[in-house]
């Protein structure tokens, strides 16, 4: 299975702080994707990092990928209350995207 | 709005009844996926289509569940003889090429009473 496992399961921070969540996986991948899900809504794609990339930025998001350790991290800088959501990683190869339980981020104003 | 539309948004049904959900994908996307999600869990893969062909089905998908994508456009997911354990959010997602960004609909929340 290409399912990723997110860590921690829950994270609570103050507005303005940085939030870091991690993802580990077991198989070889073509890329790794991160998604956000607000309560009761569908998932929204945040960022995709290819297997030959080590780091990628998008606005306040920074993603790293270490294929030798089969791990990725998502950093959200200067967090806002609106960042409160669940975050999922999806290691991607040639099979359908499979999701773990996610990290539930709470940003307190 | 991601461009993927799911209907209905909410469905309440009595145990034992059949229900059908619909997903309308982004038109140029040929891959369509169904997931089920319960509270506090991640989306659980159910099945996926490439055009009209159903290419993979989760072992978790009992024979009460069936999905179709008759013309390679919209898809339906039917649950027969619903059980309380079927209560969940059912999500549809579509992609272009495999391994590319997935676009999710807002989901159909099913409550079996």
Tab-separated table of N, CA, C and O in Angstrom, chain A residues 31 33 35 37 40-43 45 48 88 92-101 104, chain B residues 9 33 35 37 40-43 45 48 56 89 91 98-102 104-106 109:
chain	number	residue	atom	x	y	z
A	31	UNK	N	5.642	10.783	-6.786
A	31	UNK	CA	5.516	12.083	-6.146
A	31	UNK	C	4.765	11.919	-4.835
A	31	UNK	O	4.274	10.829	-4.509
A	33	UNK	N	1.859	14.097	-2.405
A	33	UNK	CA	0.937	15.228	-2.403
A	33	UNK	C	0.435	15.494	-0.992
A	33	UNK	O	0.296	14.573	-0.195
A	35	UNK	N	-2.786	17.426	1.111
A	35	UNK	CA	-4.151	17.934	0.984
A	35	UNK	C	-4.612	18.493	2.315
A	35	UNK	O	-4.166	18.067	3.386
A	37	UNK	N	-8.281	19.464	4.533
A	37	UNK	CA	-9.718	19.235	4.597
A	37	UNK	C	-10.300	20.036	5.752
A	37	UNK	O	-9.960	19.802	6.912
A	40	UNK	N	-16.190	18.811	7.417
A	40	UNK	CA	-17.400	18.591	6.636
A	40	UNK	C	-17.277	18.892	5.159
A	40	UNK	O	-18.283	18.896	4.445
A	41	UNK	N	-16.073	19.136	4.678
A	41	UNK	CA	-15.881	19.472	3.268
A	41	UNK	C	-15.010	18.422	2.582
A	41	UNK	O	-14.470	17.517	3.204
A	42	UNK	N	-14.859	18.573	1.267
A	42	UNK	CA	-13.950	17.699	0.534
A	42	UNK	C	-12.502	18.125	0.731
A	42	UNK	O	-12.220	19.157	1.319
A	43	UNK	N	-11.587	17.293	0.257
A	43	UNK	CA	-10.161	17.615	0.364
A	43	UNK	C	-9.768	18.610	-0.717
A	43	UNK	O	-10.315	18.584	-1.831
A	45	UNK	N	-6.329	20.099	-2.719
A	45	UNK	CA	-4.921	19.871	-2.996
A	45	UNK	C	-4.113	21.101	-2.619
A	45	UNK	O	-4.480	22.235	-2.947
A	48	UNK	N	2.292	19.460	-4.556
A	48	UNK	CA	2.818	18.184	-5.037
A	48	UNK	C	4.326	18.318	-5.150
A	48	UNK	O	4.807	19.298	-5.727
A	88	UNK	N	-3.568	15.901	5.106
A	88	UNK	CA	-3.283	14.528	4.698
A	88	UNK	C	-2.154	14.517	3.682
A	88	UNK	O	-2.100	15.375	2.793
A	92	UNK	N	2.312	8.993	-3.999
A	92	UNK	CA	1.661	8.649	-5.259
A	92	UNK	C	2.598	7.912	-6.193
A	92	UNK	O	3.709	8.364	-6.450
A	93	UNK	N	2.116	6.769	-6.691
A	93	UNK	CA	2.863	6.045	-7.709
A	93	UNK	C	1.948	5.816	-8.884
A	93	UNK	O	1.469	6.735	-9.519
A	94	UNK	N	1.654	4.564	-9.156
A	94	UNK	CA	0.758	4.253	-10.264
A	94	UNK	C	-0.565	3.683	-9.779
A	94	UNK	O	-1.280	3.048	-10.526
A	95	UNK	N	-0.856	3.890	-8.528
A	95	UNK	CA	-2.097	3.359	-7.955
A	95	UNK	C	-2.925	4.514	-7.424
A	95	UNK	O	-2.415	5.627	-7.253
A	96	UNK	N	-4.214	4.266	-7.143
A	96	UNK	CA	-5.045	5.353	-6.614
A	96	UNK	C	-4.477	5.942	-5.323
A	96	UNK	O	-3.843	5.238	-4.542
A	97	UNK	N	-4.731	7.224	-5.110
A	97	UNK	CA	-4.292	7.877	-3.887
A	97	UNK	C	-4.943	7.220	-2.678
A	97	UNK	O	-6.148	6.969	-2.665
A	98	UNK	N	-4.122	6.937	-1.673
A	98	UNK	CA	-4.603	6.341	-0.427
A	98	UNK	C	-4.191	7.279	0.696
A	98	UNK	O	-3.062	7.789	0.706
A	99	UNK	N	-5.087	7.507	1.629
A	99	UNK	CA	-4.861	8.497	2.675
A	99	UNK	C	-4.786	7.849	4.047
A	99	UNK	O	-5.452	6.845	4.314
A	100	UNK	N	-3.975	8.456	4.919
A	100	UNK	CA	-3.923	8.040	6.310
A	100	UNK	C	-4.969	8.775	7.118
A	100	UNK	O	-5.930	9.323	6.572
A	101	UNK	N	-4.762	8.831	8.422
A	101	UNK	CA	-5.736	9.481	9.307
A	101	UNK	C	-5.555	10.986	9.375
A	101	UNK	O	-6.425	11.697	9.865
A	104	UNK	N	-4.688	16.705	12.595
A	104	UNK	CA	-5.710	17.743	12.856
A	104	UNK	C	-5.003	18.946	13.479
A	104	UNK	O	-4.493	18.872	14.591
B	9	UNK	N	-26.125	16.430	-1.332
B	9	UNK	CA	-25.120	16.763	-0.314
B	9	UNK	C	-25.378	15.990	0.972
B	9	UNK	O	-24.444	15.639	1.694
B	33	UNK	N	-12.616	8.565	-8.742
B	33	UNK	CA	-12.418	7.758	-7.539
B	33	UNK	C	-13.566	7.988	-6.560
B	33	UNK	O	-14.067	9.101	-6.442
B	35	UNK	N	-14.418	7.482	-2.384
B	35	UNK	CA	-13.866	7.252	-1.057
B	35	UNK	C	-15.002	7.332	-0.043
B	35	UNK	O	-16.010	8.001	-0.269
B	37	UNK	N	-15.507	8.238	4.152
B	37	UNK	CA	-14.804	8.817	5.291
B	37	UNK	C	-15.716	8.883	6.505
B	37	UNK	O	-16.820	9.430	6.421
B	40	UNK	N	-13.136	11.495	12.102
B	40	UNK	CA	-11.811	11.321	12.679
B	40	UNK	C	-10.872	10.441	11.874
B	40	UNK	O	-9.728	10.217	12.285
B	41	UNK	N	-11.356	9.943	10.743
B	41	UNK	CA	-10.533	9.083	9.898
B	41	UNK	C	-10.229	9.774	8.574
B	41	UNK	O	-10.885	10.747	8.198
B	42	UNK	N	-9.233	9.250	7.880
B	42	UNK	CA	-8.969	9.753	6.547
B	42	UNK	C	-9.896	9.114	5.537
B	42	UNK	O	-10.585	8.133	5.848
B	43	UNK	N	-9.933	9.636	4.326
B	43	UNK	CA	-10.752	9.017	3.275
B	43	UNK	C	-10.255	7.603	2.987
B	43	UNK	O	-9.057	7.389	2.843
B	45	UNK	N	-10.277	4.455	0.441
B	45	UNK	CA	-10.492	4.180	-0.973
B	45	UNK	C	-11.532	3.080	-1.171
B	45	UNK	O	-11.479	2.032	-0.516
B	48	UNK	N	-12.148	2.827	-8.305
B	48	UNK	CA	-11.859	3.871	-9.254
B	48	UNK	C	-12.068	3.419	-10.693
B	48	UNK	O	-12.025	2.223	-11.005
B	56	UNK	N	-10.287	-0.852	-10.296
B	56	UNK	CA	-9.901	-1.379	-8.997
B	56	UNK	C	-11.033	-1.187	-8.011
B	56	UNK	O	-11.756	-0.198	-8.052
B	89	UNK	N	-19.341	9.980	5.200
B	89	UNK	CA	-19.254	10.924	4.094
B	89	UNK	C	-18.692	10.157	2.905
B	89	UNK	O	-17.671	9.464	3.035
B	91	UNK	N	-17.038	10.533	-0.710
B	91	UNK	CA	-16.326	11.542	-1.484
B	91	UNK	C	-15.996	11.014	-2.871
B	91	UNK	O	-15.620	9.851	-3.031
B	98	UNK	N	-2.586	9.689	-14.142
B	98	UNK	CA	-2.363	9.070	-12.827
B	98	UNK	C	-1.232	9.794	-12.110
B	98	UNK	O	-0.267	10.238	-12.725
B	99	UNK	N	-1.413	9.962	-10.788
B	99	UNK	CA	-0.379	10.609	-9.993
B	99	UNK	C	-0.425	12.119	-10.017
B	99	UNK	O	0.422	12.768	-9.422
B	100	UNK	N	-1.398	12.680	-10.697
B	100	UNK	CA	-1.543	14.139	-10.707
B	100	UNK	C	-2.535	14.572	-9.641
B	100	UNK	O	-3.168	13.753	-8.978
B	101	UNK	N	-2.673	15.877	-9.497
B	101	UNK	CA	-3.534	16.453	-8.475
B	101	UNK	C	-4.961	15.926	-8.579
B	101	UNK	O	-5.521	15.867	-9.683
B	102	UNK	N	-5.536	15.553	-7.462
B	102	UNK	CA	-6.923	15.095	-7.421
B	102	UNK	C	-7.828	16.245	-6.990
B	102	UNK	O	-7.492	17.019	-6.098
B	104	UNK	N	-11.488	17.050	-5.452
B	104	UNK	CA	-12.552	16.398	-4.702
B	104	UNK	C	-13.847	17.194	-4.773
B	104	UNK	O	-13.843	18.429	-4.788
B	105	UNK	N	-14.951	16.456	-4.778
B	105	UNK	CA	-16.242	17.090	-4.581
B	105	UNK	C	-16.458	17.358	-3.097
B	105	UNK	O	-15.632	17.024	-2.255
B	106	UNK	N	-17.608	17.995	-2.782
B	106	UNK	CA	-17.907	18.348	-1.400
B	106	UNK	C	-18.431	17.163	-0.603
B	106	UNK	O	-18.575	17.255	0.609
B	109	UNK	N	-23.109	13.292	2.515
B	109	UNK	CA	-23.137	12.749	3.881
B	109	UNK	C	-24.361	11.858	4.023
B	109	UNK	O	-25.493	12.326	3.875
